[in-house]
Short mmCIF file of C-alpha atoms in Angstrom, two decimals:
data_model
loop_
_atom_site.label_atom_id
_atom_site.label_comp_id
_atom_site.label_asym_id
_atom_site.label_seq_id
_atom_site.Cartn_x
_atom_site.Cartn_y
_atom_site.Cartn_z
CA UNK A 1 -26.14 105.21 62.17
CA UNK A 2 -28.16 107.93 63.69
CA UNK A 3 -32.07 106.79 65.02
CA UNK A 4 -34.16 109.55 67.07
CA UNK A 5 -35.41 107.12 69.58
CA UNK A 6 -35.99 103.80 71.50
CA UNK A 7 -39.32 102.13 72.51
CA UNK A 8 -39.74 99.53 75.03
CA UNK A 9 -42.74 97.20 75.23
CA UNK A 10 -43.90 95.39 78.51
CA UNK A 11 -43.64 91.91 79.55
CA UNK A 12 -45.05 89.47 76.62
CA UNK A 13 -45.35 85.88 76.04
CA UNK A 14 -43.95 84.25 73.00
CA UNK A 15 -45.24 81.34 71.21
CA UNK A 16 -43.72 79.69 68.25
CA UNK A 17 -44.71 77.27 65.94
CA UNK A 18 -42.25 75.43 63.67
CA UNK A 19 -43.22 72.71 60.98
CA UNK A 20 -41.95 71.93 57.38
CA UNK A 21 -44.96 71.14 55.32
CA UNK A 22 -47.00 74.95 55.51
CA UNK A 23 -49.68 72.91 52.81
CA UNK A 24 -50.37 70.14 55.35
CA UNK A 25 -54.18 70.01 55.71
CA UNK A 26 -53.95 69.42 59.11
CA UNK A 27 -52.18 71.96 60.03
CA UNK A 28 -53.82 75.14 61.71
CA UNK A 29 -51.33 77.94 61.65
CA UNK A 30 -50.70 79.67 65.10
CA UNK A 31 -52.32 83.31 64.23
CA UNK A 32 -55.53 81.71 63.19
CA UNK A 33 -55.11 79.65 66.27
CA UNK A 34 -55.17 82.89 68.14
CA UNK A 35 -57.56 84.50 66.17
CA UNK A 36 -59.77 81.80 67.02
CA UNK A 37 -59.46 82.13 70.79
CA UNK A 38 -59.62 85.77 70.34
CA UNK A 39 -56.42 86.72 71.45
CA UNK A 40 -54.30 89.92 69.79
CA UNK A 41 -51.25 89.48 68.79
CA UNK A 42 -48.83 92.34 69.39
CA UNK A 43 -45.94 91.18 67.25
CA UNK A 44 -45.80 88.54 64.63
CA UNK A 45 -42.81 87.18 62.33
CA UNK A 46 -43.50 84.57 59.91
CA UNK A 47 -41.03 83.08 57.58
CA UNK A 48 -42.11 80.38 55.06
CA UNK A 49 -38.55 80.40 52.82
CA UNK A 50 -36.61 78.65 55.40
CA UNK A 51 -36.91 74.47 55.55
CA UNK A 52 -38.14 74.85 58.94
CA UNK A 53 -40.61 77.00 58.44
CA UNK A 54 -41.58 79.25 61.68
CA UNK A 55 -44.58 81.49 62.77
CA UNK A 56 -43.39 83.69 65.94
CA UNK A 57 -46.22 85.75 67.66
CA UNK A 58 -46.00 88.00 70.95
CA UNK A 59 -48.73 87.83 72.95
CA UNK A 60 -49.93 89.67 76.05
CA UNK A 61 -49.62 87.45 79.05
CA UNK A 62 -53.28 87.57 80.80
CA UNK A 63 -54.75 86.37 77.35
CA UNK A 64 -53.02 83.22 77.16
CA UNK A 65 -56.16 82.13 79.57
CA UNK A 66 -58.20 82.10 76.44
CA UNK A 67 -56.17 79.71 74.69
CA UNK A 68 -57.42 76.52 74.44
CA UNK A 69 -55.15 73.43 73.95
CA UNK A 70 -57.54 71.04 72.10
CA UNK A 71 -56.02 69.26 69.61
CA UNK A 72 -56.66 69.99 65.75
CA UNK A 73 -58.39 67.33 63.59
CA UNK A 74 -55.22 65.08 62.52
CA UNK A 75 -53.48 65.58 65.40
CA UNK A 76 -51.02 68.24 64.41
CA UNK A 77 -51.46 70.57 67.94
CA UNK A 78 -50.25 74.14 66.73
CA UNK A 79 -48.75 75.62 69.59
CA UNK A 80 -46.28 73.67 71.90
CA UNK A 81 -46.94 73.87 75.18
CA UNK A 82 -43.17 74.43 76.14
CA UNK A 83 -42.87 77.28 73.72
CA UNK A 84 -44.15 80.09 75.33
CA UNK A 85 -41.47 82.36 77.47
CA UNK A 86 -41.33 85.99 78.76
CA UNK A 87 -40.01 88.32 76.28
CA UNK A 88 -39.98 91.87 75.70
CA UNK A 89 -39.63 93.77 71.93
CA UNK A 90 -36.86 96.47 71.95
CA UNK A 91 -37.71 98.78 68.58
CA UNK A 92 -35.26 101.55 67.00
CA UNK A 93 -37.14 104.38 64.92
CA UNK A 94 -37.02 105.84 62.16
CA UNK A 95 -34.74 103.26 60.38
CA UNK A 96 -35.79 105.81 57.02
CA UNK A 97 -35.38 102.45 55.09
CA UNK A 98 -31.39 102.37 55.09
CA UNK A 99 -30.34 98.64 54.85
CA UNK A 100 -27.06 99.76 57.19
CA UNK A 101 -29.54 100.22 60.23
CA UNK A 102 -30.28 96.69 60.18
CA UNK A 103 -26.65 95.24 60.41
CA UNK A 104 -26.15 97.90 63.20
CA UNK A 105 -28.87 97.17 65.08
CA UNK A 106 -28.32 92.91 64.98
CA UNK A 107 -24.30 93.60 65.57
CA UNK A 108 -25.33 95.31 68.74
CA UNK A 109 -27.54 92.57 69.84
CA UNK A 110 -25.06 89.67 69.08
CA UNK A 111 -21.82 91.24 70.23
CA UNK A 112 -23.34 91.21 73.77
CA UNK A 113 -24.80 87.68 73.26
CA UNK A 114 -28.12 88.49 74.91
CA UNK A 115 -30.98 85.69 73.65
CA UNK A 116 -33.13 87.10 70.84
CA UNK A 117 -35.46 85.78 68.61
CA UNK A 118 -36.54 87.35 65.82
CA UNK A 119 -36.45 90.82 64.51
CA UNK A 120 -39.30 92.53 61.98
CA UNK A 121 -39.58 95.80 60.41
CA UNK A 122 -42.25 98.43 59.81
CA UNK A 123 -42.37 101.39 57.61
CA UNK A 124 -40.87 102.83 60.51
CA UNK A 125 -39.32 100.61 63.34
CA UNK A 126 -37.05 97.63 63.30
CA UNK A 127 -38.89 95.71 66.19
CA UNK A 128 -36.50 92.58 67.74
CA UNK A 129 -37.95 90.01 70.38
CA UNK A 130 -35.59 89.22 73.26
CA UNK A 131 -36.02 87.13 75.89
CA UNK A 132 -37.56 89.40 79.27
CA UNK A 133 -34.71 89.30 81.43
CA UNK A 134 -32.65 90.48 78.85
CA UNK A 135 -34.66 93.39 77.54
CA UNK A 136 -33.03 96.03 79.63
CA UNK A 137 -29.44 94.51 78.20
CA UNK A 138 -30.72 94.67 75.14
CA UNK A 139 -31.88 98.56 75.19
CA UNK A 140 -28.51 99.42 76.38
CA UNK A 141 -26.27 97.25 73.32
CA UNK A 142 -28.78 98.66 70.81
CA UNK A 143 -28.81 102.41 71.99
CA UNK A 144 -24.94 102.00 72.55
CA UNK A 145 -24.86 100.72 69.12
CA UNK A 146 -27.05 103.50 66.97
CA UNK A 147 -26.18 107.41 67.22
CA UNK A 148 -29.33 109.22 69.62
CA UNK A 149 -30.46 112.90 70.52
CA UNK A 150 -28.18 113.94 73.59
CA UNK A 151 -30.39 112.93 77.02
CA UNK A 152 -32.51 110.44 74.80
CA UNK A 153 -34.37 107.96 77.01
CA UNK A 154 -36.07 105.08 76.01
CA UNK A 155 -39.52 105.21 76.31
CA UNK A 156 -40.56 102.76 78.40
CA UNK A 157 -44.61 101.25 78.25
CA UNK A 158 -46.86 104.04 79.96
CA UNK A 159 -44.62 106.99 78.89
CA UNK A 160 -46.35 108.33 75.79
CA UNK A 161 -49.56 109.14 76.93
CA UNK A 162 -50.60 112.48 76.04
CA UNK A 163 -50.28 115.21 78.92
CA UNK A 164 -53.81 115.10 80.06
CA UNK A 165 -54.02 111.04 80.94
CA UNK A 166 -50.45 110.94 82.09
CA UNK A 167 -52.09 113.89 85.06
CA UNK A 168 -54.91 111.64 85.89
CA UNK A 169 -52.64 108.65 86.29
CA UNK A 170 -54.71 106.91 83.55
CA UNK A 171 -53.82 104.92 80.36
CA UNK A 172 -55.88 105.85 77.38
CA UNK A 173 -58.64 103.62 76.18
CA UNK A 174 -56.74 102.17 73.14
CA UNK A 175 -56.82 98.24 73.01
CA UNK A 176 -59.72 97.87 70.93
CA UNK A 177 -60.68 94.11 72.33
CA UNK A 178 -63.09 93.45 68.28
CA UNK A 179 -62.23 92.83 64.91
CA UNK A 180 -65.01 94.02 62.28
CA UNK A 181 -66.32 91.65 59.53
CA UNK A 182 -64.75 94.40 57.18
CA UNK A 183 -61.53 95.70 58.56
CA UNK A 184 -60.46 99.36 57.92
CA UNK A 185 -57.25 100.27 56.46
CA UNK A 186 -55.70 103.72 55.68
CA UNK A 187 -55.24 101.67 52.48
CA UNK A 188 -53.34 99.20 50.67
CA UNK A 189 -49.87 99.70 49.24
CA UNK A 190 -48.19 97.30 46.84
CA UNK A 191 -44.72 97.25 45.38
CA UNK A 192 -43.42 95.43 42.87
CA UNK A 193 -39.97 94.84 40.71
CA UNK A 194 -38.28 93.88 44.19
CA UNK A 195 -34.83 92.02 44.87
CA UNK A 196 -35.04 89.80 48.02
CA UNK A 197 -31.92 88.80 49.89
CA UNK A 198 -31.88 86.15 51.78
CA UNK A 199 -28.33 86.04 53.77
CA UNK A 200 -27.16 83.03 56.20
CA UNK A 201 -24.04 85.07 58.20
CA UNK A 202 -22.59 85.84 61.16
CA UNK A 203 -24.04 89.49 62.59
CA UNK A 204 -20.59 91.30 61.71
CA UNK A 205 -20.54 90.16 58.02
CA UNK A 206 -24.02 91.43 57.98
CA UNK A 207 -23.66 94.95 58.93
CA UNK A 208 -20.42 94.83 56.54
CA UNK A 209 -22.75 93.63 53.80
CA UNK A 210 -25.63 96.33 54.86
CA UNK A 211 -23.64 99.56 54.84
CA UNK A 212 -22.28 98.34 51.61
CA UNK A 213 -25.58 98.12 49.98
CA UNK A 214 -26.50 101.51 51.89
CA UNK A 215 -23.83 102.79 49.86
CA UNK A 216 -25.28 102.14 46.43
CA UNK A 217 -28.29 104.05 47.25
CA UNK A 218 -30.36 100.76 47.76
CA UNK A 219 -33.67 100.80 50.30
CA UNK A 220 -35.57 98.45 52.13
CA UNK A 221 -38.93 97.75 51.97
CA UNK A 222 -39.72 94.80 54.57
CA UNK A 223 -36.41 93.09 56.28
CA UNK A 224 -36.62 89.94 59.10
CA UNK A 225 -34.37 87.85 60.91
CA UNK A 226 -33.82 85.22 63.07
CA UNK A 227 -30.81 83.95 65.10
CA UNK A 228 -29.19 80.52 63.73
CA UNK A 229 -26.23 78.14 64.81
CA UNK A 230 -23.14 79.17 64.87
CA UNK A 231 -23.65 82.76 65.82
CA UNK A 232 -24.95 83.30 62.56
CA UNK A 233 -28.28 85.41 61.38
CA UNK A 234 -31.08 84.38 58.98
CA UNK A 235 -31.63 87.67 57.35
CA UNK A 236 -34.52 88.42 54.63
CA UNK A 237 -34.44 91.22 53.34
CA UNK A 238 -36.45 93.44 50.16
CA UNK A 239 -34.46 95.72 48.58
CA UNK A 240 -35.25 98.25 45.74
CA UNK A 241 -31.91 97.78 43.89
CA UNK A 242 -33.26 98.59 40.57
CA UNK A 243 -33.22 96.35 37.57
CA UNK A 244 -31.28 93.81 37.48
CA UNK A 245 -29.94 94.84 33.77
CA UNK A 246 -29.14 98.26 34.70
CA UNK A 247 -27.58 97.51 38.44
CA UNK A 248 -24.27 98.67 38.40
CA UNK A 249 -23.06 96.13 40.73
CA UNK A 250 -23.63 92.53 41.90
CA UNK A 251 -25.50 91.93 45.13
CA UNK A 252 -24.61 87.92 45.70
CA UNK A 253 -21.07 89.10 44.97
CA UNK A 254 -20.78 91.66 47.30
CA UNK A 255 -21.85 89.36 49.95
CA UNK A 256 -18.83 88.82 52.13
CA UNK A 257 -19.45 84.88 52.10
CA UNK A 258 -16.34 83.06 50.73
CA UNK A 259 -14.20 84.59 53.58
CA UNK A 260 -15.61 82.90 56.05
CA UNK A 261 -17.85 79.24 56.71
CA UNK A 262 -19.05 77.47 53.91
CA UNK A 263 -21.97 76.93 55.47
CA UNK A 264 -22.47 80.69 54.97
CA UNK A 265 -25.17 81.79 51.96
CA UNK A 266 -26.48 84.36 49.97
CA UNK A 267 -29.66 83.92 48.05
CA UNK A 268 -31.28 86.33 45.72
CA UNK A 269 -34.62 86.32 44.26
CA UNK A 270 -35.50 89.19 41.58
CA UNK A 271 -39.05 90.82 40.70
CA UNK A 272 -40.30 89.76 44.09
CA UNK A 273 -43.52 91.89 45.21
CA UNK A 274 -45.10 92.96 48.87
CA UNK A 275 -48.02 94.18 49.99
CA UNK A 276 -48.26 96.84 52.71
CA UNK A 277 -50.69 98.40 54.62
CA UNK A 278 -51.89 99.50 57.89
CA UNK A 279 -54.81 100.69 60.40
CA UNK A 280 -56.15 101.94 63.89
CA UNK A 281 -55.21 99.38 66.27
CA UNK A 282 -53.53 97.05 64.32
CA UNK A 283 -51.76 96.18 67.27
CA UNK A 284 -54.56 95.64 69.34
CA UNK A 285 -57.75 93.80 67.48
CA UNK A 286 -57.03 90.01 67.22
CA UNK A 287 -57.74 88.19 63.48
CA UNK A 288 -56.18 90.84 61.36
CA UNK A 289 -53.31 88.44 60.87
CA UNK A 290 -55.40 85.41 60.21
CA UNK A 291 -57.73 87.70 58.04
CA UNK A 292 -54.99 88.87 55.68
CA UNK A 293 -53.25 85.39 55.25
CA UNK A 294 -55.78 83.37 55.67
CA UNK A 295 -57.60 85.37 52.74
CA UNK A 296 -54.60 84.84 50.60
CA UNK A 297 -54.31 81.36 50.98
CA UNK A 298 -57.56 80.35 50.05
CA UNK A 299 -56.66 82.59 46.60
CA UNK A 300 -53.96 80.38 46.33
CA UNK A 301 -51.08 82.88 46.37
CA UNK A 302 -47.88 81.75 48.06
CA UNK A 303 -46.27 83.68 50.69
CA UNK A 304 -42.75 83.78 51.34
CA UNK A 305 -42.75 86.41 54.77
CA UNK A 306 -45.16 88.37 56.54
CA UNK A 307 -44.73 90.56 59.71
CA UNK A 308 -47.19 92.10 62.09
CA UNK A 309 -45.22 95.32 63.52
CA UNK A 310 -47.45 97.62 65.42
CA UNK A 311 -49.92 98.86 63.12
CA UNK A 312 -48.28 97.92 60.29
CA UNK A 313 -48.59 94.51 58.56
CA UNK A 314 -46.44 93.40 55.61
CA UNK A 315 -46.74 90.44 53.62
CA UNK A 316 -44.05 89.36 50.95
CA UNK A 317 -44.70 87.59 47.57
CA UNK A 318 -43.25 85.99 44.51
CA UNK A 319 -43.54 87.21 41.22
CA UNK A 320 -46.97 88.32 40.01
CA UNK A 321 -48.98 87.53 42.80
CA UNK A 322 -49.39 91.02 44.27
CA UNK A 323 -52.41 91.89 41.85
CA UNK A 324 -54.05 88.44 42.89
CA UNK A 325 -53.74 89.10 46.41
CA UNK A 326 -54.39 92.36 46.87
CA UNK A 327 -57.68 91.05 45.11
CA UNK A 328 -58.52 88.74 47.86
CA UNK A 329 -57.49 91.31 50.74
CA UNK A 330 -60.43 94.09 48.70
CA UNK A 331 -63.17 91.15 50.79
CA UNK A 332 -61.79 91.10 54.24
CA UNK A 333 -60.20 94.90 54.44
CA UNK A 334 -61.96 98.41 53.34
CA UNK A 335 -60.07 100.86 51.68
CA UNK A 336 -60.96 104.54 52.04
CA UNK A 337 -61.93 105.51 48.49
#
């Protein structure tokens, strides 16, 4: 699997907040938490298909002294106070939407056994959150694990600056510390006709089952992924597999399950739809998250993922509910015409 390069972020904080009933109305999800104390959240995975359903945001660490820890009307405190740690993303670009560079990437992390946490993708990167003392492991598995240009070195936070600010010894002025009552996008995409996989295996099966699908010519739109017991991975991931009619072969039956623990799975769920777009320091205005979902919610459309990855933010949906939400996103987000 051949990737041109390896970015490194600094030192974050990760918070994570776990709970089974997303409809309780006492329950204040953890980006609108944040968005309500300001703070930006540099990474965010969110999967609402699993029982336990789990909202995992990276923070940077000198904003945490914005966040307040009153408790929410009900009782129901959204953030944990033991669960924020240190932890660093490690992201592999372009991944040119081949399913194969996912089970690559999360065989590299697990056959070292450094801690992770969750992975996320963008139309560009696959982004995975590792604990920080790990990171550097982490950069090493992964770039052992994916073909890179000869001398490639990771670029590390405060390498990409443009020639000019990296003479002056200067960082850019980039985090954009606002969010407007009417976001800007570069616009809104929305796909539709999808197949979603949801897989419960251990990392190798997964790459097995990845370059197979790779094989039949099959692309990702939006794939996440979280570490489970047993050494096995919770992967989601979209796929544009075609109809299901016309597919010349079987997805659930490819999936190398019945060779291994029962307690393995593969789930499919056909005509699924996502929503895509992306702006100008996505990554660095807090609300956007809490805007998007929060704006979807009260349209009462169901999400089933959603992942913040740099300036990208992708949000997947059952059956007909693209044209709903994207409907409800038109009030929050501008659109260049």
């Amino acid at each position: 699997m051949q990737m041109n390069g390896l970015r490194v972020s600094d030192r974050l904080v990760r918070l994570e907040q776990v709970f089974t009933d997303q409809w309780d109305p006492r329950l204040v999800p953890l980006y609108r938490k944040l968005a309500a104390d300001r703070i930006n959240i540099s990474f965010l995975y969110l999967n609402y298909l699993v029982p336990a359903k789990q909202i995992s945001c990276l923070v940077e660490p000198e904003t945490l002294t914005r966040l307040t820890r009153d408790s929410v009307p009900g009782g129901v405190e959204p953030v944990k106070p033991d669960a924020s740690a240190a932890a660093g993303l490690v992201s592999a670009f372009p991944h040119r939407f081949d399913p194969a560079a996912i089970g690559t990437m999360l065989r590299a992390v697990a056959q070292t056994e450094i801690e992770w946490h969750c992975m996320a993708s963008s139309g560009s990167m696959l982004a995975i959150a590792t604990d920080y003392a790990t990171q550097k492991q982490a950069v090493d598995a992964v770039a052992g694990g994916i073909g890179l240009p000869e001398n490639h070195v990771p670029v590390f936070p405060g390498q990409d600056y443009d020639p000019i600010a990296r003479s002056l010894k200067t960082a850019p002025e980039t985090v954009a510390r606002y969010v407007e009552s009417k976001i800007k996008t570069y616009g809104i995409q929305v796909y539709t006709g999808l197949t979603l996989c949801s897989l419960r295996l251990r990392a190798d099966a997964l790459e097995k089952w990845s370059r197979a699908v790779s094989e039949k010519g099959c692309r990702f739109f939006y794939a996440c992924a979280a570490p489970m017991e047993n050494e096995r991975v919770n992967l989601e991931v979209l796929l544009d597999a075609g109809e299901p009619e016309t597919r010349d072969f079987d997805i659930a039956a490819d999936t190398p399950c019945a060779d291994t623990s029962p307690d393995n799975s593969a789930t499919v769920r056909e005509k699924a739809e996502m929503i895509c777009f992306h702006g100008p320091h996505f990554g660095d205005r807090y609300g956007i998250a809490d805007k998007a979902l929060g704006r979807i919610a009260q349209a009462g459309v169901p999400v089933w993922l959603a992942g913040c990855v740099g300036a990208t933010v992708s949000i997947v949906l059952p059956p007909h509910a693209a044209k709903k939400a994207t409907k409800a996103l038109s009030a929050a987000f501008e659109m260049p015409d």
